[in-house]
Coordinates of N, CA and C in Angstrom, one line a residue:
X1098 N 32.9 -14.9 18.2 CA 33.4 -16.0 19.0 C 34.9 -16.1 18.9
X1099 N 35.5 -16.7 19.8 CA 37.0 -16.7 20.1 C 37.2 -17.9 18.8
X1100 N 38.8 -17.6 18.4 CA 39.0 -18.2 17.2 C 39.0 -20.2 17.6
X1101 N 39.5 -20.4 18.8 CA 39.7 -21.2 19.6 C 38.1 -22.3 20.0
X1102 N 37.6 -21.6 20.2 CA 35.6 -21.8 20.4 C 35.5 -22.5 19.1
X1103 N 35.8 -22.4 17.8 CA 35.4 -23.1 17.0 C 35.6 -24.1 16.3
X1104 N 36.7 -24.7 17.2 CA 37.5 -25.9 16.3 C 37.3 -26.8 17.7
X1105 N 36.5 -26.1 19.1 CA 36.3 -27.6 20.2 C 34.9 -28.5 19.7
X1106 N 35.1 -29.9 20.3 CA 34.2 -30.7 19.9 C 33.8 -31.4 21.3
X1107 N 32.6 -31.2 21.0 CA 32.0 -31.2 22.9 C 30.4 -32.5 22.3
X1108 N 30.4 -33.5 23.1 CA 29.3 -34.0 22.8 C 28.5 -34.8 24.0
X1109 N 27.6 -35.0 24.2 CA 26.8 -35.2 25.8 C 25.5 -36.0 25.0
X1110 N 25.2 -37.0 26.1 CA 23.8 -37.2 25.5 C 22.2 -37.4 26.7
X1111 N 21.7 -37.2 26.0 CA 20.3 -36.5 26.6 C 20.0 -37.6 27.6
X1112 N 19.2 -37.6 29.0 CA 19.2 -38.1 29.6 C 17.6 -38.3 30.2
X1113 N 16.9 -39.4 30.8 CA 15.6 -39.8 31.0 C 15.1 -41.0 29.5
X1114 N 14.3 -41.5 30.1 CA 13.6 -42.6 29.6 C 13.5 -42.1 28.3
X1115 N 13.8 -43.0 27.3 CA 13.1 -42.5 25.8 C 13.7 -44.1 25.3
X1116 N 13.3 -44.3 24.1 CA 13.4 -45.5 23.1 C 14.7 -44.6 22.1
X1117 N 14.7 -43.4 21.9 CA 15.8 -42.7 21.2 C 16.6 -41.9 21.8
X1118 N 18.2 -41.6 21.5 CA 18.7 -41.4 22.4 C 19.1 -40.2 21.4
X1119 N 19.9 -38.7 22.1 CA 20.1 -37.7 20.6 C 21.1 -37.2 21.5
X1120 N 22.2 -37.4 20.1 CA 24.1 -36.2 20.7 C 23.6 -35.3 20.0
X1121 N 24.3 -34.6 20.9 CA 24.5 -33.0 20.3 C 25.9 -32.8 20.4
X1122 N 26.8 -32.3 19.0 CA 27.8 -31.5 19.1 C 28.2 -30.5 18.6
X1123 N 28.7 -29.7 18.7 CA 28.9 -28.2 18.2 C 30.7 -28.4 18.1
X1124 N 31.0 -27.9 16.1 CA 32.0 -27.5 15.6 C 32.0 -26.4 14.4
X1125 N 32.7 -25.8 14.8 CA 33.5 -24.7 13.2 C 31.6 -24.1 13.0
X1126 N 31.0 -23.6 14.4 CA 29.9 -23.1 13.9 C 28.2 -23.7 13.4
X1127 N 28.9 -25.7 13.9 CA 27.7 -26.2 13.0 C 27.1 -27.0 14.5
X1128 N 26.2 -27.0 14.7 CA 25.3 -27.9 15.7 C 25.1 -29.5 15.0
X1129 N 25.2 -30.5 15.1 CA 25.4 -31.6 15.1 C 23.7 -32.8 15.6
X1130 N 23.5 -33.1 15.4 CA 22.3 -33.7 16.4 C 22.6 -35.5 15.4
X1131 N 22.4 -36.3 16.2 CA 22.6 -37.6 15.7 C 21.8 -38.6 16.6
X1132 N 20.9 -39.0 15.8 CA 20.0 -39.9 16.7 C 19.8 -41.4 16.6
X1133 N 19.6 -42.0 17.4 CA 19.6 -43.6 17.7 C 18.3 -43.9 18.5
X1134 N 18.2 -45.3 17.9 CA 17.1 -45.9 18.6 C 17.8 -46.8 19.4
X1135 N 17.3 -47.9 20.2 CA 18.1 -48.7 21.4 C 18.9 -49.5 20.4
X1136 N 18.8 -50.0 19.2 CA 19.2 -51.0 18.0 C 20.5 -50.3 17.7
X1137 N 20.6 -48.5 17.6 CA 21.7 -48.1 17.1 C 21.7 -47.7 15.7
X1138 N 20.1 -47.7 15.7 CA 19.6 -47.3 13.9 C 19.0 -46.6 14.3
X1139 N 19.1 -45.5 12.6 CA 18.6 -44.1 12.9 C 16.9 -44.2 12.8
X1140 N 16.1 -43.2 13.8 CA 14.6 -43.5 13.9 C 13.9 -42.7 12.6
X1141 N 12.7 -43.2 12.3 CA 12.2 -42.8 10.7 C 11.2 -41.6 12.4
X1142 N 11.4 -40.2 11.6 CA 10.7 -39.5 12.3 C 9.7 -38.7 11.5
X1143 N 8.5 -38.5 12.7 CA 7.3 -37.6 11.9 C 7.4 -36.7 11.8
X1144 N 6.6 -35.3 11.1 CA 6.8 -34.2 10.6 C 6.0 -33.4 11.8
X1145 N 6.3 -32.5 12.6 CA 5.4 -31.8 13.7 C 5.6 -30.4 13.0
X1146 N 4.3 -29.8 12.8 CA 4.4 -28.1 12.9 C 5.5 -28.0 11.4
X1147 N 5.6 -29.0 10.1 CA 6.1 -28.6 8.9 C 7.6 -28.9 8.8
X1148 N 7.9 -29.5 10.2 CA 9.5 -29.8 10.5 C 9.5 -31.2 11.4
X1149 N 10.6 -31.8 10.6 CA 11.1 -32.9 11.6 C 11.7 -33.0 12.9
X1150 N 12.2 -31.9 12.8 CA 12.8 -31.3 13.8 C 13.1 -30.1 14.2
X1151 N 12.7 -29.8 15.7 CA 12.7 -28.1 16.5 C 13.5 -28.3 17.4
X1152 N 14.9 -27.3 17.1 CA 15.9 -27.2 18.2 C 16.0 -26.4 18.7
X1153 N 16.2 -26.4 20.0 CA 15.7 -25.1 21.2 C 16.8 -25.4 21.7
X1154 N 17.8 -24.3 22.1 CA 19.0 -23.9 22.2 C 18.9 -22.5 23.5
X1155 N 18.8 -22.5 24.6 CA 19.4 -21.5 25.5 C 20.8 -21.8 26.4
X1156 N 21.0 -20.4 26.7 CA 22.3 -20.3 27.1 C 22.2 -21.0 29.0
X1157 N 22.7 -21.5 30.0 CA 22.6 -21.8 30.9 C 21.7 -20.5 32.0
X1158 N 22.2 -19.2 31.6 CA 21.5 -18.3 32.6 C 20.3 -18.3 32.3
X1159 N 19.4 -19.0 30.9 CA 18.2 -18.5 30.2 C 18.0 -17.0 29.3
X1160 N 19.3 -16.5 29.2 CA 19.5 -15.4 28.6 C 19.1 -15.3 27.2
X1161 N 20.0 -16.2 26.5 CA 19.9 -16.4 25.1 C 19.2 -17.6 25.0
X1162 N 18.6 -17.3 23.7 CA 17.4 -17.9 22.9 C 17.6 -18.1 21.6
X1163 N 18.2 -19.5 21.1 CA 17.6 -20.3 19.9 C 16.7 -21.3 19.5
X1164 N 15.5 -20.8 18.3 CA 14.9 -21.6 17.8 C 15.1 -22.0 16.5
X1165 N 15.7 -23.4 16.3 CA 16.0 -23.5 14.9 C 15.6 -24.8 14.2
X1166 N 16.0 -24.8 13.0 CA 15.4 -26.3 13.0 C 16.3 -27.1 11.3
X1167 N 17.0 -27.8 12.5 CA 18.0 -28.7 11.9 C 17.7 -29.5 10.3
X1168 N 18.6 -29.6 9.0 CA 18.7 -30.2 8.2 C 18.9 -31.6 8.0
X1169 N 18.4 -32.6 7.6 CA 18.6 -33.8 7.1 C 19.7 -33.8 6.5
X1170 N 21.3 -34.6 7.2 CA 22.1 -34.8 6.2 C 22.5 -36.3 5.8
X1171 N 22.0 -36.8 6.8 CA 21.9 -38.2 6.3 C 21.0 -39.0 7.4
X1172 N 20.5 -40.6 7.3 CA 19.9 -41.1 8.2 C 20.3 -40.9 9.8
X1173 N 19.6 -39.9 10.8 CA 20.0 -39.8 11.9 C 20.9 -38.8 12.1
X1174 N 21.2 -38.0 10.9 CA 22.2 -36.9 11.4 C 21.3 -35.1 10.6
X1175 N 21.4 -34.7 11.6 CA 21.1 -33.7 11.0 C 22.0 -32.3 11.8
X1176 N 21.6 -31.1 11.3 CA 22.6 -30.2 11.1 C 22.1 -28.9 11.1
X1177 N 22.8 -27.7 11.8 CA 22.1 -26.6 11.9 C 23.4 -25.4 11.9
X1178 N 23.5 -25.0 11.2 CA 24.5 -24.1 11.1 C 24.0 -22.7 12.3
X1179 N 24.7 -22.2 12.9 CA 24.6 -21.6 13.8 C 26.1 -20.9 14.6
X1180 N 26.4 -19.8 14.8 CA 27.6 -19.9 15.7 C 27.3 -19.5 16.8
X1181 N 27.7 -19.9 17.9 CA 27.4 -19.7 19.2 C 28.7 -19.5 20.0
X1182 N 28.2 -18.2 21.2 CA 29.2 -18.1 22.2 C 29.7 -18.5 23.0
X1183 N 30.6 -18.2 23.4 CA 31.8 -19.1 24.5 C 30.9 -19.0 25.7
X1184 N 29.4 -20.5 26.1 CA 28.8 -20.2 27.3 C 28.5 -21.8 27.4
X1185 N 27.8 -22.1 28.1 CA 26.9 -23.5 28.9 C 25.8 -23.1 28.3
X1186 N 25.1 -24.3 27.5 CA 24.0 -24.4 27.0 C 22.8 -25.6 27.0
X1187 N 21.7 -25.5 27.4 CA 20.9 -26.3 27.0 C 20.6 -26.5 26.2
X1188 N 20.2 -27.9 25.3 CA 20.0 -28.3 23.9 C 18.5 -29.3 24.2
X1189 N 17.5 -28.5 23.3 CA 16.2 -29.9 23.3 C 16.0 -30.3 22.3
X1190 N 16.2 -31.4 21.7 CA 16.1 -31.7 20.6 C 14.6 -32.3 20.6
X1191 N 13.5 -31.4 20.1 CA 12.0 -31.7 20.1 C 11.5 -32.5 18.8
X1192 N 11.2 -33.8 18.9 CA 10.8 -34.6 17.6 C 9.6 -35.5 17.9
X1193 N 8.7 -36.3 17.1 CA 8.1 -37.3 16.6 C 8.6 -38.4 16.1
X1194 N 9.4 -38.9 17.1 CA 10.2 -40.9 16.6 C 8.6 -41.3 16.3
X1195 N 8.7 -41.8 14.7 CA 7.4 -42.9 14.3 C 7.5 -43.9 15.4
X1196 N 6.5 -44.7 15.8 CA 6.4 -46.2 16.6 C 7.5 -46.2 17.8
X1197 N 7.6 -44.8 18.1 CA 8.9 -45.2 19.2 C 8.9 -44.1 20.3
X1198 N 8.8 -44.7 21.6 CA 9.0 -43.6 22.7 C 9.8 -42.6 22.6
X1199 N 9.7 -41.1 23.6 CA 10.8 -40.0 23.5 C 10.3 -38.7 24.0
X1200 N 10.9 -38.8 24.7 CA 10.9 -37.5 25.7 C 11.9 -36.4 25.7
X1201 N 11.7 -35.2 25.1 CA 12.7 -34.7 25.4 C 13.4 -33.8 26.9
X1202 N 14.6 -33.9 26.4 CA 15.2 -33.7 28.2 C 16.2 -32.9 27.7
X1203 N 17.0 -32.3 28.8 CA 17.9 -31.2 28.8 C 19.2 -32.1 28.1
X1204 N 19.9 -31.2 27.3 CA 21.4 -32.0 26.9 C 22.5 -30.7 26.9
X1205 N 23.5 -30.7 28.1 CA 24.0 -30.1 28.1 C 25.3 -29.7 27.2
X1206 N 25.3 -28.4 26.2 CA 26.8 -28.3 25.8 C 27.3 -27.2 26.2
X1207 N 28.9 -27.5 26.4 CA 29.8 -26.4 26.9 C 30.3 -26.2 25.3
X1208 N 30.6 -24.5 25.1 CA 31.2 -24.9 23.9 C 32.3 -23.2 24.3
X1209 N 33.8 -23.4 23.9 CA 35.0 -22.8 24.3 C 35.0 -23.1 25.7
X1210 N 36.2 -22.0 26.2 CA 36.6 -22.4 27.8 C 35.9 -21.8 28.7
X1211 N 34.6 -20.6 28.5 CA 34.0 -19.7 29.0 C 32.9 -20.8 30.1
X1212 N 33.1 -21.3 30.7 CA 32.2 -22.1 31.6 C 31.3 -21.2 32.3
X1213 N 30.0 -21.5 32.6 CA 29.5 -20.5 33.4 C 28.2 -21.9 34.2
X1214 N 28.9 -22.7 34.8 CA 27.7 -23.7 35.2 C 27.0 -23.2 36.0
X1215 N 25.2 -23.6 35.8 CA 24.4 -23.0 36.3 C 23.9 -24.0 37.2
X1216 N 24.1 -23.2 38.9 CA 23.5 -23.5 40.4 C 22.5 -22.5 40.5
X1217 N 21.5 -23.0 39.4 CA 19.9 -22.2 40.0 C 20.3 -20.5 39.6
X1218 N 19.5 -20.9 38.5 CA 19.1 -19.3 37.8 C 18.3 -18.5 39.0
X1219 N 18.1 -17.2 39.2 CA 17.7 -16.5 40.3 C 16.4 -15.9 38.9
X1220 N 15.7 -16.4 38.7 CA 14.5 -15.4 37.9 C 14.0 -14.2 38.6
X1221 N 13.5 -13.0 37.8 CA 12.8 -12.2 38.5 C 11.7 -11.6 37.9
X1222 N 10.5 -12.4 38.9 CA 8.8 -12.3 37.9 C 8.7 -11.3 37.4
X1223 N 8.0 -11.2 36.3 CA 8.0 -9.4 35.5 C 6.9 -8.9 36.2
X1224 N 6.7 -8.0 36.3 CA 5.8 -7.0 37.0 C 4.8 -6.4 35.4
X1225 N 5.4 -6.3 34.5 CA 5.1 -5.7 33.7 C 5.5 -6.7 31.9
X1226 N 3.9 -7.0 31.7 CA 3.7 -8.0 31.0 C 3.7 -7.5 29.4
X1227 N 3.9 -6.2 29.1 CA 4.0 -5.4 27.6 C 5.2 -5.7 27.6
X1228 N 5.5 -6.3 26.2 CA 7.3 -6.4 25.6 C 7.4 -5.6 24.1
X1229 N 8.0 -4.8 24.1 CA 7.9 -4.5 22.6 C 9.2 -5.3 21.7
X1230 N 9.0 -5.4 20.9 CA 10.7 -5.5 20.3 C 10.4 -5.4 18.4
X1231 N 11.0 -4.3 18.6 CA 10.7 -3.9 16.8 C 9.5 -3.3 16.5
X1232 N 9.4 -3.2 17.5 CA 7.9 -1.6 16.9 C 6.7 -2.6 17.4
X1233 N 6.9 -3.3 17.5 CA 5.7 -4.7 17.4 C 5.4 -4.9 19.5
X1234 N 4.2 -4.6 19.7 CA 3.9 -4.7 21.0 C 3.5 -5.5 21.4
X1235 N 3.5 -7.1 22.3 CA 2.5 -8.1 22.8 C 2.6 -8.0 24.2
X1236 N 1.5 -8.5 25.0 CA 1.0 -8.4 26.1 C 0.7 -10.0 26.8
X1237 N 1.0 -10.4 27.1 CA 1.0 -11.8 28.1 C -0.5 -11.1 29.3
X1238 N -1.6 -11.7 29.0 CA -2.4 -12.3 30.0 C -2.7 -13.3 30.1
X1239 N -2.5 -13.9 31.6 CA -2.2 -15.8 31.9 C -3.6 -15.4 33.7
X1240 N -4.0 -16.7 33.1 CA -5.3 -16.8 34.4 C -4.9 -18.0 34.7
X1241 N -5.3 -18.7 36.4 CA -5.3 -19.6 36.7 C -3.5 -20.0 36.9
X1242 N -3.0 -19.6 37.3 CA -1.4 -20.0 37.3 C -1.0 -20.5 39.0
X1243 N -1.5 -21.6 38.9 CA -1.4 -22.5 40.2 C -1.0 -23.6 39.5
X1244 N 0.2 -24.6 40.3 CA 0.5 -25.5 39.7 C -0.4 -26.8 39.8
X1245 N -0.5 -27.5 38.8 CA -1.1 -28.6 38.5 C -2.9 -28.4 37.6
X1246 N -2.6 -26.8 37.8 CA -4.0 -26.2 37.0 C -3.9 -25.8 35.8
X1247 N -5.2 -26.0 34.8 CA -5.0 -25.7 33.3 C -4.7 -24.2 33.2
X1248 N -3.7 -24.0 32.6 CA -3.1 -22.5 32.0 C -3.4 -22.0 31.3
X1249 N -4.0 -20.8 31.4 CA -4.4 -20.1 29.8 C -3.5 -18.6 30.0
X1250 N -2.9 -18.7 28.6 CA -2.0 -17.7 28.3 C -2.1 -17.5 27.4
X1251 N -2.8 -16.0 27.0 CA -3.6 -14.9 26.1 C -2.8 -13.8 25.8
X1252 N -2.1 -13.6 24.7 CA -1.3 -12.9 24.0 C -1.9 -11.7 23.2
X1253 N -1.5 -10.7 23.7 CA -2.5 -9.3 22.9 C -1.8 -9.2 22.0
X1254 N -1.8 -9.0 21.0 CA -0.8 -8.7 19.8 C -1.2 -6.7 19.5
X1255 N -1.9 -6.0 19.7 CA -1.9 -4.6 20.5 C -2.5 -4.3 18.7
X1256 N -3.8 -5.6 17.7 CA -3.7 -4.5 16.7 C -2.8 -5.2 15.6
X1257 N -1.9 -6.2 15.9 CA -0.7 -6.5 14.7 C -1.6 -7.9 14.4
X1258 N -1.5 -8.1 13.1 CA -1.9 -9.2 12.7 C -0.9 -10.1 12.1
X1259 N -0.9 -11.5 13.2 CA 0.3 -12.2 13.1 C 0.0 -13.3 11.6
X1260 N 1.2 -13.6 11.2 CA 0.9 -14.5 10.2 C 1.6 -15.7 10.4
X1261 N 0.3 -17.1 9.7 CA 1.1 -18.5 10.2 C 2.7 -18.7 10.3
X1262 N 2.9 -19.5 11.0 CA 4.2 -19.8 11.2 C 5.1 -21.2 11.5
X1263 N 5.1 -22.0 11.0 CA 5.1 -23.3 11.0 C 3.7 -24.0 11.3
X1264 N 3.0 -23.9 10.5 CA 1.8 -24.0 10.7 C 0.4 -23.8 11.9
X1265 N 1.3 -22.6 12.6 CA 0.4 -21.7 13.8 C 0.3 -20.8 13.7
X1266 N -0.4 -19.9 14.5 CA 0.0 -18.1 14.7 C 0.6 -18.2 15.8
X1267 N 1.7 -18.7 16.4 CA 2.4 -18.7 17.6 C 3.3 -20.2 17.8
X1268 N 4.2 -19.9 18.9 CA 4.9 -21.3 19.4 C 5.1 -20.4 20.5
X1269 N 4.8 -21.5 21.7 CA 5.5 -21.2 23.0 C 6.2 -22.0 23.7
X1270 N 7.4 -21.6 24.3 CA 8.4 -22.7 25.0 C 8.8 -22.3 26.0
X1271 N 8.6 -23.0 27.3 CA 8.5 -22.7 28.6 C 9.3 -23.9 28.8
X1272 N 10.3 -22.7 30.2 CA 11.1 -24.2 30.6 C 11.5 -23.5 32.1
X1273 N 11.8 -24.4 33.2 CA 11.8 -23.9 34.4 C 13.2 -23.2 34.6
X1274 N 12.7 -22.8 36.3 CA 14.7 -22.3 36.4 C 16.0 -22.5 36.3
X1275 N 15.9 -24.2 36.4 CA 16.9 -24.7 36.1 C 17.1 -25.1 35.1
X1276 N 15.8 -25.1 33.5 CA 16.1 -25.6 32.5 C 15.8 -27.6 32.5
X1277 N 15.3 -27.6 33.3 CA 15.2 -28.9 33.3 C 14.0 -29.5 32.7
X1278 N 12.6 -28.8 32.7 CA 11.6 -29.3 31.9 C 11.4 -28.4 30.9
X1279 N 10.6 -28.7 30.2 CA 10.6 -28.4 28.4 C 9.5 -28.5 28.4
X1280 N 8.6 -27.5 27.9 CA 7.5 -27.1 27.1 C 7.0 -26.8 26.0
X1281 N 6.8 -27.2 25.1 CA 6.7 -26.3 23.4 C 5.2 -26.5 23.4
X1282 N 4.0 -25.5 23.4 CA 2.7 -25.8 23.0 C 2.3 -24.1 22.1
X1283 N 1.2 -24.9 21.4 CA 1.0 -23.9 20.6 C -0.9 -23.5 20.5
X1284 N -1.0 -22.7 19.8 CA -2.3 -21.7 20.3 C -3.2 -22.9 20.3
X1285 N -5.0 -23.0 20.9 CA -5.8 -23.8 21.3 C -6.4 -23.6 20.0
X1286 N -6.4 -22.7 18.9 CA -7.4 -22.9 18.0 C -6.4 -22.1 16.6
X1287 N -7.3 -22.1 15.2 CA -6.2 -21.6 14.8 C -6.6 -19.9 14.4
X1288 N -7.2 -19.1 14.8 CA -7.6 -17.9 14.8 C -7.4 -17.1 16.1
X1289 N -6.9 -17.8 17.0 CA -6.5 -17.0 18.1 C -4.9 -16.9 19.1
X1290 N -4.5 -16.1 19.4 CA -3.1 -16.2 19.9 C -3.4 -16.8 21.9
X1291 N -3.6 -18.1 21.9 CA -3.7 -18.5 23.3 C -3.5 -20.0 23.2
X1292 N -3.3 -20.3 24.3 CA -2.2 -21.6 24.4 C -2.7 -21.7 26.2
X1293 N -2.7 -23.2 26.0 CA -3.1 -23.9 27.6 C -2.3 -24.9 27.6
X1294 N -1.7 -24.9 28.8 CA -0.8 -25.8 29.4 C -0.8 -26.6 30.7
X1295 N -0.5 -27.2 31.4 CA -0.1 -27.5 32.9 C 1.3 -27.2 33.4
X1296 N 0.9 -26.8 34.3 CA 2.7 -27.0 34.9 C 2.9 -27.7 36.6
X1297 N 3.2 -28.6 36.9 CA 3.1 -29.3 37.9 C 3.6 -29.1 38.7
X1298 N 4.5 -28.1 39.1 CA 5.1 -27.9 40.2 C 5.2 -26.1 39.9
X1299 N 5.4 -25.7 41.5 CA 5.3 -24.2 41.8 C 6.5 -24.2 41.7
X1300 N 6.9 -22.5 41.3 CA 8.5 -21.8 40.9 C 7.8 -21.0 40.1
X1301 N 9.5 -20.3 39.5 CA 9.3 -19.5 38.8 C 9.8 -20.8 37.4
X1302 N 9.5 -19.9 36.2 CA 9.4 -20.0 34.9 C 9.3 -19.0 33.8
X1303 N 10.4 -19.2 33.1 CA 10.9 -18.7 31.7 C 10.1 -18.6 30.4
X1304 N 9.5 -17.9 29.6 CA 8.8 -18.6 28.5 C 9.1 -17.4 27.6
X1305 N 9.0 -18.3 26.3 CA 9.2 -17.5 25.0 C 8.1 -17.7 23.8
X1306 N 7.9 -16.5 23.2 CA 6.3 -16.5 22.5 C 7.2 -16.1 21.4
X1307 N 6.9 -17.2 20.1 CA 7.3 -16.5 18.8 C 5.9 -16.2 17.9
X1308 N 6.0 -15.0 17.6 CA 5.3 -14.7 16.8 C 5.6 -14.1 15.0
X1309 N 4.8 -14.6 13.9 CA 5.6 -13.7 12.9 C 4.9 -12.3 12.4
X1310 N 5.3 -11.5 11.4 CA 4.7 -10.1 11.4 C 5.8 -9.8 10.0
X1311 N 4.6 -9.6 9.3 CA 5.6 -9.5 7.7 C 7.1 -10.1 7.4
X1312 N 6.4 -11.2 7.8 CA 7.8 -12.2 7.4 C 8.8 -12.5 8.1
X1313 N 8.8 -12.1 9.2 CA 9.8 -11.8 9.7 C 9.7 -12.6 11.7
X1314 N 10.2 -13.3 12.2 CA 10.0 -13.8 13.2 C 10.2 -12.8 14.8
X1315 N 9.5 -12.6 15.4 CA 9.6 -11.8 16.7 C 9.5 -12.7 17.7
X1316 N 10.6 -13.0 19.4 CA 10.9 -13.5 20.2 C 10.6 -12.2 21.3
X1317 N 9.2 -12.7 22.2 CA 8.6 -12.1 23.1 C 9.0 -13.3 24.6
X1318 N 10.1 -12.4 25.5 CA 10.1 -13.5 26.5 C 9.7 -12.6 28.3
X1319 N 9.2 -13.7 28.9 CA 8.2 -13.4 30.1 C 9.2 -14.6 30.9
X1320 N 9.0 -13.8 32.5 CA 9.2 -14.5 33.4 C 7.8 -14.4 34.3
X1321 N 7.3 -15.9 34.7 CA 6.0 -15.9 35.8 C 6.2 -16.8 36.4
X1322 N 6.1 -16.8 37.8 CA 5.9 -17.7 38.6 C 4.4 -18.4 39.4
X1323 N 4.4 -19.7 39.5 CA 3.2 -20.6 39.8 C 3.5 -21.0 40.4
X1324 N 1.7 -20.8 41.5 CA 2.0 -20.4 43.1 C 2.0 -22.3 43.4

């Protein structure tokens, strides 16, 4: 990253109906997240999947892909060390406010001068549903991909035997072209790599399957569109 990129301080806050409201800012490499309830006090949150919090981090084109999950540094502030490049990013900050509404929604950060605002990602549906990465082979079979119908999306792992991972054998996070809706669902049972969803409107869509394999985390991503 440009020496310049890491001393700007950029902060935006998340937008749509919620009872909590969450900035995001990025400096000197650190992600920032600070949350409020309508009062201006920080929300006592629940534990989902072994964490308080799952930060999902792509770049505006949908290129790049972070999944991380921010530190408690004090009431309502937490923290994720990370450095990131000079691009346009979407930020979801995915949590469990105890007794309190929250939806999460896109939060945009720019971080250095490299702007690249996104007018409609151009996806292009994969034809070919085998991804290898690291010797490690998975296979996306999805039935039923009409919008407003239950999704089933069946992950061949080709033979590898995945091990829990925040307390699943999988996470999946699907978000549309423009980044605007947000999906995190995880497998229907806990002995199998398959996951059901809805998706309500036709387009194309982005999704990312993590799976782990001797310790170690693997990012399997598919483009499919629902007719």
């Amino acid at each position: 990253m440009d020496q310049h990129a890491e001393h700007h301080h950029y902060q935006y806050k998340a937008q749509g109906e919620s009872e909590v409201t969450a900035n995001v800012t990025y400096r000197d490499a650190i992600i920032t997240i600070e949350l409020k309830d309508k009062h201006g006090k920080a929300p006592e949150l629940g534990v989902s999947h072994e964490k308080e919090m799952h930060l999902i981090v792509v770049s505006a084109d949908l290129k790049e892909y972070i999944h991380g999950h921010p530190e408690k540094q004090a009431d309502g502030v937490y923290m994720l060390q990370r450095e990131l490049r000079d691009n346009d990013y979407k930020v979801f900050v995915d949590i469990a406010p105890k007794n309190l509404s929250y939806t999460v929604s896109p939060i945009t950060l720019h971080v250095g001068h490299a702007y690249h605002p996104n007018h409609g990602n151009e996806l292009k549906v994969d034809t070919d549903f085998v991804k290898m990465v690291d010797g490690y082979s998975v296979e996306l079979k999805a039935n039923n991909i009409e919008a407003g119908q239950d999704i089933s999306l069946l992950f061949d792992l080709r033979g590898a035997t995945p091990e829990p991972y925040l307390g699943a054998l999988g996470h999946v996070v699907i978000l549309d072209e423009n980044a605007e809706h947000f999906i995190h669902v995880h497998p229907v049972s806990d002995d199998k790599t398959q996951f059901k969803t809805v998706l309500t409107e036709a387009g194309k869509y982005k999704l990312w399957a993590e799976f782990q394999f001797d310790g170690e985390v693997y990012v399997y991503a598919y483009v499919i569109e629902i007719k």
